[in-house]
Amino acid sequence: MIEQLIRTPFTDLVGVRHPVVQTGMGWVSGPRLVSGTANAGGLGILASATMTYEELEKAILETKSRTDQPFGVNLRADAGDAGDRCDLLIKHGVKVASFALAPKKELIAKLKDHGIVVMPSIGAAKHAVKVASWGADAVMVQGGEGGGHTGAVPTTLLLPTVLDAVDIPVIAAGGFFDGRGLAAALSYGAAGVGMGTRFLLTQDSAVPQAVKELYLSYDLTGTVVTAKVDGMPHRMLRTDLVESLEGTSAAKRLGPTVRRTLDFKRDSQMSWVQLAKDGRAMKKTQGRTLGQMALAANTPVMLKAGLVDGDTGAGVLASGQVVGVIDDLPTCEELIDRVVTRAADELRRGSSYVVQPVDQPVDQPVD
């Protein structure tokens, strides 16, 4: 395990050795992966959107039993029990609260009052400005290269607009997998990088081995952004199932959608009233149509089938475009060590390109 080689405002803010974040991936970012990341000096983030309240508390306690280092929890800001889940973070002394959508101003203040770092994920500079004005301590910005729900603007264009807009630490995500990427992000002005697919493909990830090997078989053309799964743009592996969904009509998808909604209700232990409240929140915060809200239950159910059960015929596999350049399954420690070491080397090499000013000759006195 390497010592700290790179210090940024983010490492100081969170108290981690390295400016590397393992993002909160549903069904993937559990206690084993999060603690593996934390023990290696990065920031691991539990994904709570696919957990019940009770499962989240159990996961926090298990993570704390595996590591004494800082870690975070990713929350759905529009979930009906978001406030109760934030109380869990406060109760158990979790260091970071990350959000997929902007949390309310009052919720940010409550978390900060209890010493919790608030880090929403944003997709545009104006959103970063808003959450920064509400007191967010940092933001994570993901470009279109990233996996899961994503936008159309690449990281190389989105990141500088956010950096120009706010003066809080910015974590760059979408398209990062090695030390060169970390060095590049730091050179832009970011305070660290977030990686999802790269951490999914580690030995500490609980994703079935056969599924990991399937990921490793894809090249740079192996992902597709589709709205056919849950009505929102979603980057995932181009599997036979996804190809078939792309070619089906809304009518043909209706039956499976209803079935998956029932499965989601059973797994989440939510009542119909709670589901309706969450649906209204999605409509308000995300502008989803009724059709998109009906499809929303597809995502957790189909991701579980692929990432937990290993059934790629019934499930989908979220993935960033970096899947096409990943060819191994290191431990979290091996991954973070080599990412940070390479980044430090690249930053030193880059600094050698800077031309040092020539000393100006001193005028000699005239006799």
mmCIF file of C-alpha atoms in Angstrom:
data_model
loop_
_atom_site.group_PDB
_atom_site.id
_atom_site.type_symbol
_atom_site.label_atom_id
_atom_site.label_comp_id
_atom_site.label_asym_id
_atom_site.label_seq_id
_atom_site.Cartn_x
_atom_site.Cartn_y
_atom_site.Cartn_z
ATOM 1 C CA MET A 1 0.000 0.000 0.000
ATOM 2 C CA ILE A 2 1.557 3.273 -1.127
ATOM 3 C CA GLU A 3 1.856 6.472 0.881
ATOM 4 C CA GLN A 4 0.113 9.661 -0.179
ATOM 5 C CA LEU A 5 1.641 10.926 -3.424
ATOM 6 C CA ILE A 6 -0.981 13.497 -4.448
ATOM 7 C CA ARG A 7 -2.748 15.900 -2.101
ATOM 8 C CA THR A 8 -5.779 17.861 -3.293
ATOM 9 C CA PRO A 9 -8.589 19.888 -1.687
ATOM 10 C CA PHE A 10 -10.713 16.729 -1.909
ATOM 11 C CA THR A 11 -8.281 14.502 0.008
ATOM 12 C CA ASP A 12 -8.099 17.199 2.694
ATOM 13 C CA LEU A 13 -11.891 17.597 2.783
ATOM 14 C CA VAL A 14 -12.716 13.912 3.118
ATOM 15 C CA GLY A 15 -9.606 12.646 4.888
ATOM 16 C CA VAL A 16 -8.534 10.023 2.333
ATOM 17 C CA ARG A 17 -4.982 9.410 1.089
ATOM 18 C CA HIS A 18 -5.744 9.364 -2.627
ATOM 19 C CA PRO A 19 -8.049 11.469 -4.854
ATOM 20 C CA VAL A 20 -9.873 8.425 -6.221
ATOM 21 C CA VAL A 21 -13.592 7.762 -5.711
ATOM 22 C CA GLN A 22 -15.387 4.455 -6.264
ATOM 23 C CA THR A 23 -18.831 5.559 -7.373
ATOM 24 C CA GLY A 24 -22.104 4.254 -5.942
ATOM 25 C CA MET A 25 -23.322 1.574 -8.365
ATOM 26 C CA GLY A 26 -26.617 -0.169 -7.613
ATOM 27 C CA TRP A 27 -26.185 -3.876 -6.711
ATOM 28 C CA VAL A 28 -22.387 -3.475 -7.067
ATOM 29 C CA SER A 29 -21.183 -1.000 -4.418
ATOM 30 C CA GLY A 30 -21.653 -3.099 -1.311
ATOM 31 C CA PRO A 31 -19.606 -3.381 1.896
ATOM 32 C CA ARG A 32 -16.880 -5.568 0.371
ATOM 33 C CA LEU A 33 -16.091 -3.219 -2.514
ATOM 34 C CA VAL A 34 -16.503 -0.047 -0.447
ATOM 35 C CA SER A 35 -14.249 -1.258 2.369
ATOM 36 C CA GLY A 36 -11.696 -2.536 -0.143
ATOM 37 C CA THR A 37 -11.559 0.931 -1.683
ATOM 38 C CA ALA A 38 -11.410 2.667 1.699
ATOM 39 C CA ASN A 39 -8.628 0.430 3.011
ATOM 40 C CA ALA A 40 -6.651 1.171 -0.169
ATOM 41 C CA GLY A 41 -6.848 4.908 0.521
ATOM 42 C CA GLY A 42 -9.683 5.928 -1.807
ATOM 43 C CA LEU A 43 -13.269 6.933 -1.076
ATOM 44 C CA GLY A 44 -15.705 4.033 -1.397
ATOM 45 C CA ILE A 45 -19.415 4.833 -1.712
ATOM 46 C CA LEU A 46 -22.249 2.472 -0.787
ATOM 47 C CA ALA A 47 -25.158 2.469 -3.255
ATOM 48 C CA SER A 48 -28.345 2.661 -1.201
ATOM 49 C CA ALA A 49 -30.983 3.122 -3.912
ATOM 50 C CA THR A 50 -31.283 -0.655 -4.329
ATOM 51 C CA MET A 51 -31.389 -1.256 -0.539
ATOM 52 C CA THR A 52 -34.252 -1.089 1.917
ATOM 53 C CA TYR A 53 -33.771 1.112 4.964
ATOM 54 C CA GLU A 54 -32.911 -1.942 7.062
ATOM 55 C CA GLU A 55 -30.478 -3.251 4.428
ATOM 56 C CA LEU A 56 -28.739 0.114 4.316
ATOM 57 C CA GLU A 57 -28.161 0.179 8.071
ATOM 58 C CA LYS A 58 -26.831 -3.377 7.932
ATOM 59 C CA ALA A 59 -24.502 -2.427 5.053
ATOM 60 C CA ILE A 60 -23.177 0.625 6.923
ATOM 61 C CA LEU A 61 -22.444 -1.464 10.011
ATOM 62 C CA GLU A 62 -20.746 -4.183 7.972
ATOM 63 C CA THR A 63 -18.602 -1.614 6.153
ATOM 64 C CA LYS A 64 -17.568 -0.074 9.476
ATOM 65 C CA SER A 65 -16.576 -3.533 10.719
ATOM 66 C CA ARG A 66 -14.319 -3.960 7.658
ATOM 67 C CA THR A 67 -12.593 -0.553 7.688
ATOM 68 C CA ASP A 68 -11.798 2.353 9.970
ATOM 69 C CA GLN A 69 -11.307 4.689 7.006
ATOM 70 C CA PRO A 70 -13.807 7.265 5.668
ATOM 71 C CA PHE A 71 -16.504 6.080 3.262
ATOM 72 C CA GLY A 72 -19.718 7.452 1.818
ATOM 73 C CA VAL A 73 -23.312 6.531 1.026
ATOM 74 C CA ASN A 74 -25.118 7.453 -2.190
ATOM 75 C CA LEU A 75 -28.749 8.484 -1.686
ATOM 76 C CA ARG A 76 -31.710 9.290 -3.883
ATOM 77 C CA ALA A 77 -32.582 12.838 -2.961
ATOM 78 C CA ASP A 78 -36.147 12.353 -4.235
ATOM 79 C CA ALA A 79 -36.813 9.145 -2.265
ATOM 80 C CA GLY A 80 -39.686 9.332 0.178
ATOM 81 C CA ASP A 81 -37.465 8.283 3.089
ATOM 82 C CA ALA A 82 -34.411 10.367 2.126
ATOM 83 C CA GLY A 83 -34.585 12.231 5.438
ATOM 84 C CA ASP A 84 -34.675 9.012 7.449
ATOM 85 C CA ARG A 85 -31.712 7.643 5.516
ATOM 86 C CA CYS A 86 -29.744 10.816 6.200
ATOM 87 C CA ASP A 87 -30.488 10.288 9.896
ATOM 88 C CA LEU A 88 -28.862 6.847 9.528
ATOM 89 C CA LEU A 89 -25.687 8.459 8.176
ATOM 90 C CA ILE A 90 -25.659 10.865 11.101
ATOM 91 C CA LYS A 91 -26.303 8.075 13.609
ATOM 92 C CA HIS A 92 -23.415 5.948 12.349
ATOM 93 C CA GLY A 93 -20.927 8.718 11.601
ATOM 94 C CA VAL A 94 -20.683 8.181 7.838
ATOM 95 C CA LYS A 95 -18.220 10.692 6.370
ATOM 96 C CA VAL A 96 -19.775 11.510 2.975
ATOM 97 C CA ALA A 97 -23.324 11.781 1.640
ATOM 98 C CA SER A 98 -23.444 11.688 -2.144
ATOM 99 C CA PHE A 99 -26.634 12.277 -4.098
ATOM 100 C CA ALA A 100 -27.776 11.314 -7.577
ATOM 101 C CA LEU A 101 -29.939 14.447 -7.663
ATOM 102 C CA ALA A 102 -29.706 17.734 -5.796
ATOM 103 C CA PRO A 103 -30.844 17.365 -2.183
ATOM 104 C CA LYS A 104 -32.966 20.058 -0.590
ATOM 105 C CA LYS A 105 -31.158 23.001 0.955
ATOM 106 C CA GLU A 106 -32.417 22.081 4.412
ATOM 107 C CA LEU A 107 -31.113 18.526 4.085
ATOM 108 C CA ILE A 108 -27.656 19.778 3.086
ATOM 109 C CA ALA A 109 -27.581 22.061 6.123
ATOM 110 C CA LYS A 110 -28.624 19.232 8.462
ATOM 111 C CA LEU A 111 -25.904 16.904 7.192
ATOM 112 C CA LYS A 112 -23.234 19.611 7.356
ATOM 113 C CA ASP A 113 -24.262 20.476 10.921
ATOM 114 C CA HIS A 114 -23.294 16.912 11.830
ATOM 115 C CA GLY A 115 -19.931 17.050 10.061
ATOM 116 C CA ILE A 116 -20.972 15.066 6.979
ATOM 117 C CA VAL A 117 -19.474 16.079 3.637
ATOM 118 C CA VAL A 118 -22.217 16.637 1.037
ATOM 119 C CA MET A 119 -21.331 15.775 -2.568
ATOM 120 C CA PRO A 120 -24.159 15.794 -5.127
ATOM 121 C CA SER A 121 -23.665 14.464 -8.661
ATOM 122 C CA ILE A 122 -24.497 17.040 -11.334
ATOM 123 C CA GLY A 123 -24.725 17.085 -15.092
ATOM 124 C CA ALA A 124 -24.422 20.785 -15.909
ATOM 125 C CA ALA A 125 -22.617 23.866 -14.645
ATOM 126 C CA LYS A 126 -25.859 25.548 -13.589
ATOM 127 C CA HIS A 127 -26.689 22.616 -11.335
ATOM 128 C CA ALA A 128 -23.251 22.855 -9.735
ATOM 129 C CA VAL A 129 -23.803 26.553 -9.067
ATOM 130 C CA LYS A 130 -27.154 25.829 -7.431
ATOM 131 C CA VAL A 131 -25.954 23.135 -5.026
ATOM 132 C CA ALA A 132 -22.809 25.113 -4.210
ATOM 133 C CA SER A 133 -24.976 28.088 -3.248
ATOM 134 C CA TRP A 134 -26.947 25.754 -0.969
ATOM 135 C CA GLY A 135 -23.792 24.682 0.854
ATOM 136 C CA ALA A 136 -22.624 21.533 -0.943
ATOM 137 C CA ASP A 137 -18.990 20.799 -0.070
ATOM 138 C CA ALA A 138 -18.050 19.215 -3.421
ATOM 139 C CA VAL A 139 -19.664 17.960 -6.615
ATOM 140 C CA MET A 140 -19.141 15.005 -8.897
ATOM 141 C CA VAL A 141 -19.616 15.648 -12.606
ATOM 142 C CA GLN A 142 -20.088 12.743 -15.017
ATOM 143 C CA GLY A 143 -19.678 13.126 -18.746
ATOM 144 C CA GLY A 144 -21.455 11.097 -21.405
ATOM 145 C CA GLU A 145 -18.777 8.389 -21.456
ATOM 146 C CA GLY A 146 -19.953 7.157 -18.055
ATOM 147 C CA GLY A 147 -22.136 4.135 -17.395
ATOM 148 C CA GLY A 148 -25.696 4.077 -16.117
ATOM 149 C CA HIS A 149 -27.876 7.158 -16.498
ATOM 150 C CA THR A 150 -25.837 9.656 -18.432
ATOM 151 C CA GLY A 151 -25.962 12.785 -20.544
ATOM 152 C CA ALA A 152 -24.726 13.571 -24.027
ATOM 153 C CA VAL A 153 -21.855 15.969 -23.262
ATOM 154 C CA PRO A 154 -18.393 14.351 -22.957
ATOM 155 C CA THR A 155 -16.334 14.848 -19.814
ATOM 156 C CA THR A 156 -13.678 16.885 -21.640
ATOM 157 C CA LEU A 157 -16.270 19.584 -22.388
ATOM 158 C CA LEU A 158 -18.482 19.312 -19.327
ATOM 159 C CA LEU A 159 -15.698 19.345 -16.731
ATOM 160 C CA PRO A 160 -14.129 22.726 -17.592
ATOM 161 C CA THR A 161 -17.524 24.460 -17.637
ATOM 162 C CA VAL A 162 -18.208 23.213 -14.104
ATOM 163 C CA LEU A 163 -14.715 24.138 -12.899
ATOM 164 C CA ASP A 164 -15.226 27.651 -14.232
ATOM 165 C CA ALA A 165 -18.572 27.927 -12.451
ATOM 166 C CA VAL A 166 -17.772 26.889 -8.851
ATOM 167 C CA ASP A 167 -14.902 27.135 -6.388
ATOM 168 C CA ILE A 168 -15.575 23.931 -4.430
ATOM 169 C CA PRO A 169 -13.753 20.633 -5.125
ATOM 170 C CA VAL A 170 -14.951 18.938 -8.325
ATOM 171 C CA ILE A 171 -14.633 15.190 -8.896
ATOM 172 C CA ALA A 172 -14.503 14.226 -12.570
ATOM 173 C CA ALA A 173 -16.240 11.006 -13.648
ATOM 174 C CA GLY A 174 -16.997 9.370 -16.970
ATOM 175 C CA GLY A 175 -14.174 7.831 -18.986
ATOM 176 C CA PHE A 176 -11.561 7.348 -16.241
ATOM 177 C CA PHE A 177 -9.732 4.087 -15.643
ATOM 178 C CA ASP A 178 -6.001 4.750 -15.119
ATOM 179 C CA GLY A 179 -3.357 7.169 -13.862
ATOM 180 C CA ARG A 180 -3.214 9.126 -17.093
ATOM 181 C CA GLY A 181 -6.875 10.006 -16.634
ATOM 182 C CA LEU A 182 -6.314 11.126 -13.058
ATOM 183 C CA ALA A 183 -3.373 13.290 -14.153
ATOM 184 C CA ALA A 184 -5.475 14.802 -16.933
ATOM 185 C CA ALA A 185 -8.382 15.565 -14.590
ATOM 186 C CA LEU A 186 -6.049 17.210 -12.081
ATOM 187 C CA SER A 187 -4.506 19.247 -14.891
ATOM 188 C CA TYR A 188 -7.968 20.501 -15.828
ATOM 189 C CA GLY A 189 -8.373 21.649 -12.225
ATOM 190 C CA ALA A 190 -10.428 18.789 -10.779
ATOM 191 C CA ALA A 191 -9.640 17.544 -7.264
ATOM 192 C CA GLY A 192 -9.963 13.850 -8.100
ATOM 193 C CA VAL A 193 -11.678 11.277 -10.285
ATOM 194 C CA GLY A 194 -14.632 8.953 -9.847
ATOM 195 C CA MET A 195 -14.598 5.505 -11.442
ATOM 196 C CA GLY A 196 -17.441 3.002 -11.675
ATOM 197 C CA THR A 197 -16.838 0.352 -14.321
ATOM 198 C CA ARG A 198 -13.140 0.152 -13.410
ATOM 199 C CA PHE A 199 -14.073 -0.722 -9.784
ATOM 200 C CA LEU A 200 -16.825 -3.096 -10.898
ATOM 201 C CA LEU A 201 -14.070 -5.026 -12.658
ATOM 202 C CA THR A 202 -11.946 -5.748 -9.577
ATOM 203 C CA GLN A 203 -11.515 -8.792 -7.396
ATOM 204 C CA ASP A 204 -13.291 -6.982 -4.542
ATOM 205 C CA SER A 205 -16.455 -6.548 -6.591
ATOM 206 C CA ALA A 206 -19.197 -9.075 -5.786
ATOM 207 C CA VAL A 207 -20.374 -9.234 -9.419
ATOM 208 C CA PRO A 208 -20.327 -12.892 -10.596
ATOM 209 C CA GLN A 209 -17.035 -13.930 -12.203
ATOM 210 C CA ALA A 210 -18.726 -15.004 -15.439
ATOM 211 C CA VAL A 211 -20.286 -11.547 -15.767
ATOM 212 C CA LYS A 212 -16.921 -9.849 -15.173
ATOM 213 C CA GLU A 213 -15.385 -11.987 -17.899
ATOM 214 C CA LEU A 214 -18.212 -10.973 -20.220
ATOM 215 C CA TYR A 215 -17.395 -7.294 -19.557
ATOM 216 C CA LEU A 216 -13.727 -7.964 -20.377
ATOM 217 C CA SER A 217 -14.689 -9.399 -23.767
ATOM 218 C CA TYR A 218 -16.130 -6.093 -25.050
ATOM 219 C CA ASP A 219 -14.316 -3.484 -27.122
ATOM 220 C CA LEU A 220 -14.852 0.271 -27.417
ATOM 221 C CA THR A 221 -18.002 -0.235 -29.515
ATOM 222 C CA GLY A 222 -19.535 -2.525 -26.903
ATOM 223 C CA THR A 223 -21.845 -0.073 -25.133
ATOM 224 C CA VAL A 224 -25.030 1.650 -26.183
ATOM 225 C CA VAL A 225 -27.139 4.445 -24.718
ATOM 226 C CA THR A 226 -30.783 3.417 -24.703
ATOM 227 C CA ALA A 227 -34.000 4.759 -23.222
ATOM 228 C CA LYS A 228 -35.890 1.502 -23.795
ATOM 229 C CA VAL A 229 -35.134 0.089 -20.332
ATOM 230 C CA ASP A 230 -36.496 2.799 -18.025
ATOM 231 C CA GLY A 231 -37.369 5.700 -20.277
ATOM 232 C CA MET A 232 -34.176 7.676 -19.567
ATOM 233 C CA PRO A 233 -30.817 7.614 -21.421
ATOM 234 C CA HIS A 234 -28.868 4.720 -19.913
ATOM 235 C CA ARG A 235 -25.439 3.459 -21.049
ATOM 236 C CA MET A 236 -25.031 -0.314 -20.842
ATOM 237 C CA LEU A 237 -23.369 -3.255 -22.542
ATOM 238 C CA ARG A 238 -24.716 -4.063 -25.990
ATOM 239 C CA THR A 239 -26.056 -7.535 -25.065
ATOM 240 C CA ASP A 240 -28.562 -9.605 -27.039
ATOM 241 C CA LEU A 241 -31.257 -8.560 -24.555
ATOM 242 C CA VAL A 242 -30.539 -4.847 -25.041
ATOM 243 C CA GLU A 243 -30.474 -5.260 -28.817
ATOM 244 C CA SER A 244 -33.870 -6.957 -28.650
ATOM 245 C CA LEU A 245 -35.286 -4.197 -26.424
ATOM 246 C CA GLU A 246 -34.077 -1.594 -28.891
ATOM 247 C CA GLY A 247 -36.178 -3.249 -31.581
ATOM 248 C CA THR A 248 -39.411 -3.756 -29.638
ATOM 249 C CA SER A 249 -42.452 -1.506 -29.445
ATOM 250 C CA ALA A 250 -43.839 0.049 -26.276
ATOM 251 C CA ALA A 251 -46.829 -2.293 -26.448
ATOM 252 C CA LYS A 252 -44.618 -5.388 -26.418
ATOM 253 C CA ARG A 253 -42.661 -4.035 -23.462
ATOM 254 C CA LEU A 254 -45.805 -3.360 -21.406
ATOM 255 C CA GLY A 255 -46.232 -6.874 -19.993
ATOM 256 C CA PRO A 256 -42.614 -7.271 -18.833
ATOM 257 C CA THR A 257 -42.714 -3.743 -17.411
ATOM 258 C CA VAL A 258 -45.726 -4.546 -15.225
ATOM 259 C CA ARG A 259 -44.085 -7.778 -14.048
ATOM 260 C CA ARG A 260 -40.855 -6.000 -13.127
ATOM 261 C CA THR A 261 -42.798 -3.306 -11.264
ATOM 262 C CA LEU A 262 -44.323 -6.037 -9.104
ATOM 263 C CA ASP A 263 -40.874 -7.567 -8.581
ATOM 264 C CA PHE A 264 -39.475 -4.182 -7.566
ATOM 265 C CA LYS A 265 -42.339 -3.611 -5.100
ATOM 266 C CA ARG A 266 -41.632 -7.002 -3.519
ATOM 267 C CA ASP A 267 -37.843 -6.514 -3.296
ATOM 268 C CA SER A 268 -38.022 -2.926 -2.031
ATOM 269 C CA GLN A 269 -40.786 -3.711 0.488
ATOM 270 C CA MET A 270 -42.470 -0.465 -0.511
ATOM 271 C CA SER A 271 -46.234 0.011 -0.357
ATOM 272 C CA TRP A 272 -48.240 1.176 -3.356
ATOM 273 C CA VAL A 273 -48.618 4.523 -1.580
ATOM 274 C CA GLN A 274 -44.831 4.828 -1.215
ATOM 275 C CA LEU A 275 -44.339 3.885 -4.878
ATOM 276 C CA ALA A 276 -46.862 6.553 -5.884
ATOM 277 C CA LYS A 277 -45.046 9.175 -3.763
ATOM 278 C CA ASP A 278 -41.716 8.257 -5.331
ATOM 279 C CA GLY A 279 -43.313 8.447 -8.765
ATOM 280 C CA ARG A 280 -44.605 11.942 -8.089
ATOM 281 C CA ALA A 281 -41.139 12.943 -6.860
ATOM 282 C CA MET A 282 -39.578 11.631 -10.100
ATOM 283 C CA LYS A 283 -42.092 13.605 -12.127
ATOM 284 C CA LYS A 284 -41.335 16.781 -10.174
ATOM 285 C CA THR A 285 -37.528 16.539 -9.941
ATOM 286 C CA GLN A 286 -36.705 14.744 -13.192
ATOM 287 C CA GLY A 287 -39.605 15.760 -15.406
ATOM 288 C CA ARG A 288 -40.433 12.142 -16.243
ATOM 289 C CA THR A 289 -43.586 11.352 -18.166
ATOM 290 C CA LEU A 290 -46.112 8.787 -16.924
ATOM 291 C CA GLY A 291 -44.656 6.271 -19.355
ATOM 292 C CA GLN A 292 -41.134 6.861 -18.076
ATOM 293 C CA MET A 293 -42.288 6.497 -14.487
ATOM 294 C CA ALA A 294 -43.928 3.186 -15.344
ATOM 295 C CA LEU A 295 -40.619 2.003 -16.786
ATOM 296 C CA ALA A 296 -38.562 3.220 -13.815
ATOM 297 C CA ALA A 297 -38.930 -0.067 -11.904
ATOM 298 C CA ASN A 298 -37.243 -1.881 -14.798
ATOM 299 C CA THR A 299 -33.786 -0.592 -13.931
ATOM 300 C CA PRO A 300 -33.202 -2.072 -10.448
ATOM 301 C CA VAL A 301 -34.881 -5.372 -11.338
ATOM 302 C CA MET A 302 -33.026 -5.878 -14.623
ATOM 303 C CA LEU A 303 -29.697 -4.729 -13.159
ATOM 304 C CA LYS A 304 -30.124 -7.184 -10.290
ATOM 305 C CA ALA A 305 -30.756 -10.021 -12.725
ATOM 306 C CA GLY A 306 -27.521 -9.263 -14.563
ATOM 307 C CA LEU A 307 -25.177 -8.008 -11.835
ATOM 308 C CA VAL A 308 -26.306 -10.150 -8.901
ATOM 309 C CA ASP A 309 -27.917 -13.257 -10.387
ATOM 310 C CA GLY A 310 -25.601 -13.360 -13.403
ATOM 311 C CA ASP A 311 -28.546 -13.905 -15.758
ATOM 312 C CA THR A 312 -27.534 -11.816 -18.763
ATOM 313 C CA GLY A 313 -30.482 -13.166 -20.722
ATOM 314 C CA ALA A 314 -32.925 -11.440 -18.374
ATOM 315 C CA GLY A 315 -30.803 -8.610 -17.019
ATOM 316 C CA VAL A 316 -28.923 -5.574 -18.272
ATOM 317 C CA LEU A 317 -25.356 -4.571 -17.467
ATOM 318 C CA ALA A 318 -24.613 -0.891 -16.923
ATOM 319 C CA SER A 319 -21.202 0.090 -18.238
ATOM 320 C CA GLY A 320 -19.062 3.049 -19.156
ATOM 321 C CA GLN A 321 -17.234 3.200 -22.472
ATOM 322 C CA VAL A 322 -13.979 2.426 -20.658
ATOM 323 C CA VAL A 323 -15.009 -1.234 -20.669
ATOM 324 C CA GLY A 324 -13.317 -1.455 -24.057
ATOM 325 C CA VAL A 325 -9.857 -0.693 -22.623
ATOM 326 C CA ILE A 326 -9.996 -2.755 -19.412
ATOM 327 C CA ASP A 327 -8.367 -6.181 -19.558
ATOM 328 C CA ASP A 328 -7.747 -7.333 -15.981
ATOM 329 C CA LEU A 329 -9.278 -7.772 -12.522
ATOM 330 C CA PRO A 330 -6.955 -6.255 -9.893
ATOM 331 C CA THR A 331 -7.760 -5.815 -6.213
ATOM 332 C CA CYS A 332 -8.855 -2.326 -5.148
ATOM 333 C CA GLU A 333 -5.462 -1.833 -3.541
ATOM 334 C CA GLU A 334 -3.586 -2.833 -6.693
ATOM 335 C CA LEU A 335 -5.822 -0.610 -8.814
ATOM 336 C CA ILE A 336 -5.537 2.510 -6.667
ATOM 337 C CA ASP A 337 -1.792 2.072 -6.139
ATOM 338 C CA ARG A 338 -1.071 1.925 -9.850
ATOM 339 C CA VAL A 339 -3.520 4.710 -10.752
ATOM 340 C CA VAL A 340 -1.997 7.128 -8.234
ATOM 341 C CA THR A 341 1.610 6.122 -8.983
ATOM 342 C CA ARG A 342 1.100 6.574 -12.727
ATOM 343 C CA ALA A 343 -0.676 9.890 -12.212
ATOM 344 C CA ALA A 344 2.186 11.236 -10.094
ATOM 345 C CA ASP A 345 4.682 10.134 -12.759
ATOM 346 C CA GLU A 346 2.661 11.802 -15.513
ATOM 347 C CA LEU A 347 2.330 15.037 -13.554
ATOM 348 C CA ARG A 348 6.090 15.126 -13.006
ATOM 349 C CA ARG A 349 6.685 14.444 -16.679
ATOM 350 C CA GLY A 350 4.263 17.176 -17.681
ATOM 351 C CA SER A 351 5.911 19.692 -15.395
ATOM 352 C CA SER A 352 9.215 19.040 -17.170
ATOM 353 C CA TYR A 353 7.723 20.582 -20.330
ATOM 354 C CA VAL A 354 7.388 23.979 -18.677
ATOM 355 C CA VAL A 355 10.120 26.331 -19.839
ATOM 356 C CA GLN A 356 11.849 27.979 -16.929
ATOM 357 C CA PRO A 357 12.450 31.724 -17.332
ATOM 358 C CA VAL A 358 16.024 32.671 -18.169
ATOM 359 C CA ASP A 359 17.679 34.842 -15.544
ATOM 360 C CA GLN A 360 17.812 38.425 -16.757
ATOM 361 C CA PRO A 361 21.358 39.830 -16.967
ATOM 362 C CA VAL A 362 22.170 42.365 -14.327
ATOM 363 C CA ASP A 363 23.207 45.740 -15.728
ATOM 364 C CA GLN A 364 26.829 46.408 -14.952
ATOM 365 C CA PRO A 365 27.612 49.792 -13.440
ATOM 366 C CA VAL A 366 29.330 52.210 -15.767
ATOM 367 C CA ASP A 367 32.724 53.473 -14.578
#
